Short mmCIF file of C-alpha atoms and ligand atoms in Angstrom, two decimals:
data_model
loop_
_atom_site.label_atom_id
_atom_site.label_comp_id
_atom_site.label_asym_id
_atom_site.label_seq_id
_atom_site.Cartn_x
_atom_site.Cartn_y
_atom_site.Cartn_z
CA UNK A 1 130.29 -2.59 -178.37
CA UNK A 2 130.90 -6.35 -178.64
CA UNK A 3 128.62 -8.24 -181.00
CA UNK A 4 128.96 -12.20 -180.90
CA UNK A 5 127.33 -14.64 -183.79
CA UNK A 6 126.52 -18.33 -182.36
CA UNK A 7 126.92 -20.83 -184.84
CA UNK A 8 125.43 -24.44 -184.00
CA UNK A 9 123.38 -27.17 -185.45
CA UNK A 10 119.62 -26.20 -184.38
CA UNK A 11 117.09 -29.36 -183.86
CA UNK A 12 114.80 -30.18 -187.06
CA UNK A 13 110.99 -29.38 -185.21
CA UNK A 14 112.23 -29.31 -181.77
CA UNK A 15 111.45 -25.98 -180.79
CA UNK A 16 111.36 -26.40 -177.27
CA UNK A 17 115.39 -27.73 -177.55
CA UNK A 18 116.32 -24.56 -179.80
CA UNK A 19 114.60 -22.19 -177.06
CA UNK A 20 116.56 -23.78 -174.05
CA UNK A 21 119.38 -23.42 -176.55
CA UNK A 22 119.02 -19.71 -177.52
CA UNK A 23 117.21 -18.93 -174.44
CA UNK A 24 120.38 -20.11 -172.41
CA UNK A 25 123.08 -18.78 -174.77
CA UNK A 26 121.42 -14.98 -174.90
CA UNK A 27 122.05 -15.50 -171.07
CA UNK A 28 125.26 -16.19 -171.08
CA UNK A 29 127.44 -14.88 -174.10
CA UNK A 30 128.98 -11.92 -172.76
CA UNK A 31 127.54 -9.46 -175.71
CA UNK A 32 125.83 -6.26 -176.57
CA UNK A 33 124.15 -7.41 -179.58
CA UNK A 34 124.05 -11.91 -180.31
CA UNK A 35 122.91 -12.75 -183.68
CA UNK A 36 121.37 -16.68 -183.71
CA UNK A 37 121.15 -18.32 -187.36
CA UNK A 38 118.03 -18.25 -189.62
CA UNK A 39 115.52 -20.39 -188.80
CA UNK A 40 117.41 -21.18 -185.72
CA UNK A 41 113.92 -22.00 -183.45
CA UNK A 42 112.11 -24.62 -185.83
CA UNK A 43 115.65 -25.90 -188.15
CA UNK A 44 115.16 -25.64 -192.05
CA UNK A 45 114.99 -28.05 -194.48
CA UNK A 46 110.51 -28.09 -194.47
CA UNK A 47 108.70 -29.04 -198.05
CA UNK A 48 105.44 -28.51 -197.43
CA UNK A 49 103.49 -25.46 -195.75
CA UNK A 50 101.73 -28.06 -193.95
CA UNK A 51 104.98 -29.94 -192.75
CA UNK A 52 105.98 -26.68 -191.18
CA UNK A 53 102.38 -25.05 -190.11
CA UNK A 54 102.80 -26.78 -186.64
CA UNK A 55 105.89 -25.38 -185.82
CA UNK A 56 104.98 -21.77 -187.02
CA UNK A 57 105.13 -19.17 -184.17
CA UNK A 58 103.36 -15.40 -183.33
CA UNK A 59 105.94 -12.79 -183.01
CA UNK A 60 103.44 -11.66 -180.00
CA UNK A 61 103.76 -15.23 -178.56
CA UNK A 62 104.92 -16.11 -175.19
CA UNK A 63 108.53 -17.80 -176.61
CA UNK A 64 109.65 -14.67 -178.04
CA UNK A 65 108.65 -13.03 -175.03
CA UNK A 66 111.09 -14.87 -172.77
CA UNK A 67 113.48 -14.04 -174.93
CA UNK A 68 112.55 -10.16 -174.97
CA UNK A 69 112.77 -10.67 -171.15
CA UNK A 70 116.50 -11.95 -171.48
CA UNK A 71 116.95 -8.73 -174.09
CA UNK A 72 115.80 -6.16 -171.33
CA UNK A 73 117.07 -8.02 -168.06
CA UNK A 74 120.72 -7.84 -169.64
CA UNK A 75 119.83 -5.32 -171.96
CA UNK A 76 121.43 -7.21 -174.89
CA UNK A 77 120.30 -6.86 -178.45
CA UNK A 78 119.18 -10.55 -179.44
CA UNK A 79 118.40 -11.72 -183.13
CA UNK A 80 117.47 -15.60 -184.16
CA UNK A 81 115.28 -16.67 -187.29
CA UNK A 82 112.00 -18.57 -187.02
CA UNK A 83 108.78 -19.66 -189.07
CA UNK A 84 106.55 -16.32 -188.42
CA UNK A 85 102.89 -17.11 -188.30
CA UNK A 86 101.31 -13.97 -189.50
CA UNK A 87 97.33 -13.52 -190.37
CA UNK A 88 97.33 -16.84 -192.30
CA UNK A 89 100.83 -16.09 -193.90
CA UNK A 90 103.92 -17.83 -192.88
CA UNK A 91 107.56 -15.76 -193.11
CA UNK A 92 110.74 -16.99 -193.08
CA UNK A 93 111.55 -14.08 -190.30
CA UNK A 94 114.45 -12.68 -187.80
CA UNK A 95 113.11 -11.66 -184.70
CA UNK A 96 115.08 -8.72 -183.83
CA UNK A 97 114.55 -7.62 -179.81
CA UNK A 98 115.97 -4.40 -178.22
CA UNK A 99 116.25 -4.01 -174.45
CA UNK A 100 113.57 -1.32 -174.85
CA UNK A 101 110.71 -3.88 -176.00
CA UNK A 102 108.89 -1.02 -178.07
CA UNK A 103 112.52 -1.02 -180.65
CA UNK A 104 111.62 -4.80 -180.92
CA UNK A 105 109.99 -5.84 -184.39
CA UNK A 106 111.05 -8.62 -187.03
CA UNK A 107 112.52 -8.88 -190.30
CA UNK A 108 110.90 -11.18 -192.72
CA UNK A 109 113.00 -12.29 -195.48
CA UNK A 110 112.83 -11.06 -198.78
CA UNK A 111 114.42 -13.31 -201.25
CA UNK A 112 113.40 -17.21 -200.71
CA UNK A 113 115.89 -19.71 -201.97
CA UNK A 114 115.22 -22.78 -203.09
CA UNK A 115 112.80 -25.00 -201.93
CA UNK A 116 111.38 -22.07 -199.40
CA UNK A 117 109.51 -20.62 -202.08
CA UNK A 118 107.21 -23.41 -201.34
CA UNK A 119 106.73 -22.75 -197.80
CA UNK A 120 107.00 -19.51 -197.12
CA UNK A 121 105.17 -16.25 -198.49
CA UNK A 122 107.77 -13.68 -199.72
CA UNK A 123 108.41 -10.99 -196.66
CA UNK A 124 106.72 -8.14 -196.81
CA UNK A 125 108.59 -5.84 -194.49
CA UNK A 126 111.22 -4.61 -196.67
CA UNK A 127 114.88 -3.66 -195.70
CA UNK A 128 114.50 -1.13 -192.83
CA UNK A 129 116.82 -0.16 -190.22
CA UNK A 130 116.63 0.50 -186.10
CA UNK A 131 118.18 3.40 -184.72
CA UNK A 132 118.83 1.97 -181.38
CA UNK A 133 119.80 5.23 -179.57
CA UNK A 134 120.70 4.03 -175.95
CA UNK A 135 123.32 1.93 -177.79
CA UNK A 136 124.10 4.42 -180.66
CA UNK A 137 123.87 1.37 -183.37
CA UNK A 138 121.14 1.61 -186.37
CA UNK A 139 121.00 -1.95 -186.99
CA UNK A 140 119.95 -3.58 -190.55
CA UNK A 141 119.04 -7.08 -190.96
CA UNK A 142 118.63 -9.41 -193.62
CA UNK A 143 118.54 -13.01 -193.82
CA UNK A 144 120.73 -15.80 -195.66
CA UNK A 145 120.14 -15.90 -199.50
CA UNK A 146 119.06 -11.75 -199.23
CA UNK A 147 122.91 -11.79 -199.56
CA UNK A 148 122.86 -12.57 -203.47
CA UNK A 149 121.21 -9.06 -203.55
CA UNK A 150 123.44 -6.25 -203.49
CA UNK A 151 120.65 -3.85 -203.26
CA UNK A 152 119.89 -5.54 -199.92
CA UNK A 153 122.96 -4.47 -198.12
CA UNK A 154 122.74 -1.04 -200.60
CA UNK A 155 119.04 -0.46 -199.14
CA UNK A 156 120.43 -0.86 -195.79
CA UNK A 157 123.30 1.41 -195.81
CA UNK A 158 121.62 4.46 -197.58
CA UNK A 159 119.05 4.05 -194.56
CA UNK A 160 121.99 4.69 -192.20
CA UNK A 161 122.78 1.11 -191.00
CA UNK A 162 126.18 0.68 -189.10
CA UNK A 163 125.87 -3.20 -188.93
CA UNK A 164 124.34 -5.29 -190.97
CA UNK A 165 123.02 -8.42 -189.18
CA UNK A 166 122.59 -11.54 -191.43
CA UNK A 167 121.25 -14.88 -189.67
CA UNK A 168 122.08 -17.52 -192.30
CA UNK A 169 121.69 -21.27 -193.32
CA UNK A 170 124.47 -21.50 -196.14
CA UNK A 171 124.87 -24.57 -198.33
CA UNK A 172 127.30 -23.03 -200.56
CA UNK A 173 130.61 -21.36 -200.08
CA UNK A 174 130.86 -18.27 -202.45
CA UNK A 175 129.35 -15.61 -200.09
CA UNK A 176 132.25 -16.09 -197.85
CA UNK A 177 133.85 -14.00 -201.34
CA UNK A 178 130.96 -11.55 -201.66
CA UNK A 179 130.56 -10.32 -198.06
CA UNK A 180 133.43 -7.97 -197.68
CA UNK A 181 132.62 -6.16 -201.21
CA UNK A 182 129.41 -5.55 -199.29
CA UNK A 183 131.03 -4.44 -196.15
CA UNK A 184 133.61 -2.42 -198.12
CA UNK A 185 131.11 -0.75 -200.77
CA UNK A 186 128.72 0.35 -197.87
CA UNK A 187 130.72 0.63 -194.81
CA UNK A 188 129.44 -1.15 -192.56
CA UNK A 189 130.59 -4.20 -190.51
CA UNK A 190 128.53 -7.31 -191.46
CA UNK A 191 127.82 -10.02 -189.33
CA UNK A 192 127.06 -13.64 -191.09
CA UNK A 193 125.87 -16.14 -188.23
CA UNK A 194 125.78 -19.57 -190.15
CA UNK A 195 124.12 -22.81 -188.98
CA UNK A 196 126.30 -25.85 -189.19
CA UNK A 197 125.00 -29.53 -189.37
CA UNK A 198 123.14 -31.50 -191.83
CA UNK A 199 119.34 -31.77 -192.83
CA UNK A 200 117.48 -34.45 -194.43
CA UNK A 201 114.24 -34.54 -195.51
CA UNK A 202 112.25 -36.26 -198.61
CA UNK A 203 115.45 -38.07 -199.39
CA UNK A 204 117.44 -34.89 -200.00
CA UNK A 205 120.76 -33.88 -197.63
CA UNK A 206 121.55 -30.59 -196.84
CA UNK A 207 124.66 -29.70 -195.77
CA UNK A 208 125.57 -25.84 -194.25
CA UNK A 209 128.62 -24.85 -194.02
CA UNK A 210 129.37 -23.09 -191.11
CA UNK A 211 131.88 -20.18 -191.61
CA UNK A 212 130.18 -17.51 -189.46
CA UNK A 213 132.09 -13.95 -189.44
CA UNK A 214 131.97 -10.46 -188.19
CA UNK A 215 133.71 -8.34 -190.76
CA UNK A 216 135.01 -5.14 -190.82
CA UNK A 217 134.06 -2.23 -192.75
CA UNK A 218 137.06 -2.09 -194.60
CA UNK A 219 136.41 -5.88 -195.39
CA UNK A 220 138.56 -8.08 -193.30
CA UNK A 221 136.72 -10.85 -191.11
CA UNK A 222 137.43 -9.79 -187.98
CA UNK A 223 136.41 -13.11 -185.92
CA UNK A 224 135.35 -16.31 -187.61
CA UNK A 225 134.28 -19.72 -187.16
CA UNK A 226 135.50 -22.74 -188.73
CA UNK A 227 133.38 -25.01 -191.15
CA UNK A 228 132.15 -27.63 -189.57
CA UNK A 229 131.97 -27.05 -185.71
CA UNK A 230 129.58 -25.12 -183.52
CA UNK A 231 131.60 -21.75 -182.20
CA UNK A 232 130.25 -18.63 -180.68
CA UNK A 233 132.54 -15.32 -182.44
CA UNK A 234 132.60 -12.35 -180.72
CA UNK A 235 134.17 -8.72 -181.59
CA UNK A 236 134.40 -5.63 -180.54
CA UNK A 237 132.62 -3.24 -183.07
CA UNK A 238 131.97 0.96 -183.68
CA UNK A 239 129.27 1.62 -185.03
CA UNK A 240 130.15 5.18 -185.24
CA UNK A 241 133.08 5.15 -187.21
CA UNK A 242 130.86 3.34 -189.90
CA UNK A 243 128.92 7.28 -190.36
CA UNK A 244 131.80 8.76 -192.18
CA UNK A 245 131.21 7.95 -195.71
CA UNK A 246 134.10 9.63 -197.08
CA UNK A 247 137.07 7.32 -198.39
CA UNK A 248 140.14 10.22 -198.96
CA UNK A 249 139.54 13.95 -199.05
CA UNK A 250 137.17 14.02 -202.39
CA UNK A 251 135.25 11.15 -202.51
CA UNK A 252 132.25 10.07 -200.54
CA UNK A 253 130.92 6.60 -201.66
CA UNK A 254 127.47 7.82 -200.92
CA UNK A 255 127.17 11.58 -202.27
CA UNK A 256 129.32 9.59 -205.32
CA UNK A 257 126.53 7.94 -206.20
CA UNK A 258 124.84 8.74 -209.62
CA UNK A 259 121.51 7.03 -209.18
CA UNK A 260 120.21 8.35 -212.44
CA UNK A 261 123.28 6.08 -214.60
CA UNK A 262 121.69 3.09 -213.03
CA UNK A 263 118.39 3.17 -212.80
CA UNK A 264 117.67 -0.12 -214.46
CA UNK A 265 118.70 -2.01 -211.29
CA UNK A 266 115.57 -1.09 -209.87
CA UNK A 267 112.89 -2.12 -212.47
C1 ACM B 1 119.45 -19.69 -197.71
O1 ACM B 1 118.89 -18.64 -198.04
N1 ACM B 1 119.03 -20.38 -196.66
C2 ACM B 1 120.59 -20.19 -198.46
#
């Protein structure tokens, strides 16, 4: 399958600009499964919960159902990030939309970097993963900073995943080193889409940095984007081969695994 990640500069609060933008793109990239960047409908860099309140959006709303529509007319699987309204909470969220609308759910993230922490409740949904039959691909997602967390990508893997989908806003430049030890110490290809662009807002400047990639599960970045510029990256994936967990004839890096020698990692 070919998986593309679409790195541009979204609009700060100009949703209607960012749908035309992923509506159009999800359209036309010539992909099974397009991964937009965190955030990528509403921009980033909000203080306040009430600075970003107006630009908060239902996952049942009618903009994420012309995207769904895009998902099932070309039966691609389409992810982008956006400021979930949810029963007075507000998530920093992926949607996550399968052809077949009833695979479609969203992601909301778990770790909040930064300033977030003051605009966002912590996601409640957990790592999970999609077993996407009619495409053979159980998809995991998780979102930017989640990256920090091995047990993130860990989580995701043990459920099965085959791809790990990561929608990202990156202002620094050491993940670039992490993400293959995550690809290689799960096997699974990972796919970073960055935002690129700048952000100011209460007289602070942030920069992201761009560097989208699809790696490999044996670690090597397969297709990636350049720092500064917006670039759409597209490979061709299988998910399948991602199932065998063995790495020679003895060892399996998942029936290795001797939970009970590290079970402070999850106190
Ligand atoms: C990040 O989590 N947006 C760095």
């Amino acid at each position: 399958m070919r998986v593309a990640a679409i790195q541009f500069s979204p609009f700060f609060k100009e949703i209607d600009k960012n749908f035309d933008y992923i509506y159009n793109k999800s359209k036309e990239v010539e992909a099974d499964l397009i991964c937009f960047p965190e955030l990528s409908l509403s921009g980033y860099f909000f203080l306040t919960r009430e600075e970003l309140l107006p630009f908060t959006i239902d996952f049942r709303s009618e903009i994420i159902a012309r995207i769904q529509e895009i998902s099932t007319s070309l039966n691609k699987i389409i992810l982008f990030g956006f400021p979930e309204k949810s029963n007075g909470k507000i998530f920093n969220s992926c949607a996550i939309l399968f052809p077949e609308k009833k695979f479609s759910c969203v992601y909301r993230k778990t770790h909040l970097f930064y300033r977030e922490r003051f605009v966002f409740d912590p996601g409640d949904t957990g790592f999970f993963v999609v077993d996407f039959s009619p495409m053979n691909i159980n998809l995991g997602t998780m979102i930017c900073y989640d990256w920090r967390f091995p047990e993130a990508a860990r989580a995701l893997a043990l459920q099965g995943a085959d791809i790990i989908a990561c929608p990202s806003n990156l202002v620094t430049q050491v993940w670039h080193l992490a993400i293959p030890a995550r690809a290689i110490e799960n096997k699974v290809y990972v796919i970073v889409a960055n935002r690129v662009g700048t952000e100011t807002n209460g007289g602070e400047t942030l920069i992201f940095n761009g560097k989208s990639g699809i790696w490999h599960y044996y670690g090597s970045l397969i297709a990636g984007a350049a720092e500064e510029t917006e670039k759409i990256i597209i490979a061709e994936v299988f998910p399948e081969e991602t199932r065998d967990k063995y790495i020679d004839k003895f060892n399996n890096i998942f029936t290795d695994r001797r939970p009970e020698m590290y079970r402070q990692i999850i106190i």
